Coordinates of C-alpha atoms in Angstrom, one line a residue:
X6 CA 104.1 81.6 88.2
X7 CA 105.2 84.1 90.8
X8 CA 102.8 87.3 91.5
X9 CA 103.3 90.1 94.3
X10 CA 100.4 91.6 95.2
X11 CA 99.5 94.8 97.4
X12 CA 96.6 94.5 99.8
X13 CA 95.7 98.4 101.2
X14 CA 92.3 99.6 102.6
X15 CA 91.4 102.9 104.1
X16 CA 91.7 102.0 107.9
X17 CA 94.5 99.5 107.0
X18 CA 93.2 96.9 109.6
X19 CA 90.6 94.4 109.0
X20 CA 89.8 93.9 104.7
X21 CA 94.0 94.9 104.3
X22 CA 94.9 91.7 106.4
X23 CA 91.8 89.8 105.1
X24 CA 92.3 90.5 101.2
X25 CA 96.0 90.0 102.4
X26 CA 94.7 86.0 103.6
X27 CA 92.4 85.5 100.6
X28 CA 95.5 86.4 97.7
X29 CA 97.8 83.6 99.7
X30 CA 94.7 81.3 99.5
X31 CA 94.6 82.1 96.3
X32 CA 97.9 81.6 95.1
X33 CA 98.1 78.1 96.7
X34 CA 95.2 77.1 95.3
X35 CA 95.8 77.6 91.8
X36 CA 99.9 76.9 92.0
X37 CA 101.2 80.5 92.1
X38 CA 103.8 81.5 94.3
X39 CA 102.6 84.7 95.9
X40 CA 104.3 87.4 97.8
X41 CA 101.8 90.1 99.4
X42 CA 102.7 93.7 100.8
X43 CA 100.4 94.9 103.3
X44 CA 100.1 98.6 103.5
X45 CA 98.0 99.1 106.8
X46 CA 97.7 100.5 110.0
X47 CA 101.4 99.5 110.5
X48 CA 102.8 100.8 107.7
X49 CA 104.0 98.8 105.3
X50 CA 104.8 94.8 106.1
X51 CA 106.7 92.4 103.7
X52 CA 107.6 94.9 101.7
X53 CA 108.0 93.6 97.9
X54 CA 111.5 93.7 96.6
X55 CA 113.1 95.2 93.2
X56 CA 114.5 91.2 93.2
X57 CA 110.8 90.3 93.7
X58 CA 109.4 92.6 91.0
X59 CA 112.2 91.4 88.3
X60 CA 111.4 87.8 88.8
X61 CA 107.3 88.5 89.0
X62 CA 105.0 87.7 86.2
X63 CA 102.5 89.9 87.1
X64 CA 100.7 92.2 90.0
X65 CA 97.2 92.3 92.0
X66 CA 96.9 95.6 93.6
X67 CA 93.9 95.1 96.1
X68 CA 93.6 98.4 97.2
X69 CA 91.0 101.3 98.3
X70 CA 93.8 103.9 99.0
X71 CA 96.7 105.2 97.0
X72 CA 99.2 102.5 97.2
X73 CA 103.1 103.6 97.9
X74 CA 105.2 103.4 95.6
X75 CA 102.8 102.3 92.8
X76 CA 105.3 103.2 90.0
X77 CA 107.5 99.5 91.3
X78 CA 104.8 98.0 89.5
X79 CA 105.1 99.6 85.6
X80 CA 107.5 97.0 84.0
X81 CA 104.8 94.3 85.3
X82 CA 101.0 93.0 83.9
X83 CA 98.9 94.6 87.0
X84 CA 95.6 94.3 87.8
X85 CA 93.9 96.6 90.1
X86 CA 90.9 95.8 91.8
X87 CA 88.8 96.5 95.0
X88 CA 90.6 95.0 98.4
X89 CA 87.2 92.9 98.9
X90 CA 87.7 90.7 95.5
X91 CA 90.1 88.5 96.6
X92 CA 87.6 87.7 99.6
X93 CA 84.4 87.9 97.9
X94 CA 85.2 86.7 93.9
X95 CA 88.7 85.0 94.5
X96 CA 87.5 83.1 91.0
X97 CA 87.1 86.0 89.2
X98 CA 90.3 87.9 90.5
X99 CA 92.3 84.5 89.1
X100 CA 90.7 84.6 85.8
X101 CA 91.1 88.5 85.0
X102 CA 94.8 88.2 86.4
X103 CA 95.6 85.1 83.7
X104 CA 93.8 86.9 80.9
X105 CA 95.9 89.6 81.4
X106 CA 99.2 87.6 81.6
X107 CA 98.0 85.9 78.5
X108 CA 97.2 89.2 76.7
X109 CA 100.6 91.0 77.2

């Protein structure tokens, strides 16, 4: 399974990079591929691809802030959540982001 993900908070430093940390932790530990954007501080880093979003199965936006150009995202499964989930309920994040896949 291959999911981008978005990680965005409103100062763009600390919880972007952390929630940024926790989605890769995630995705290894339950056998995804991930590929994260950060949209901090910095602007945008590791910006996700049209090539990325037609090969994705799905989308975690972890985000606190309008995210840039949101409307990549419509032909995908998204879930949108708060940038501290992936820290604080990583669990939780993976089960709502496979019901979802399962459901559409």
């Amino acid at each position: 399974m291959y999911i981008v993900c978005v990680a965005a908070c409103p100062t763009g430093i600390a919880h972007t990079y952390m929630a940024a940390e926790a989605l890769e932790v995630l995705g290894k530990d339950h056998g995804w591929e991930v590929k994260v954007e950060t949209q901090g501080s910095t602007g945008i880093d590791n910006a996700i691809t049209a090539e990325d979003i037609a090969r994705a199965d799905g989308a975690i936006i972890a985000a606190e802030v309008a995210v840039e150009g949101m409307d990549r995202f419509e032909p995908l499964t998204i879930l949108e959540c708060a940038v501290a989930d992936p820290i604080k309920q990583p669990d939780a994040v993976y089960e709502t982001m496979m019901h979802l896949i399962n459901t559409n």
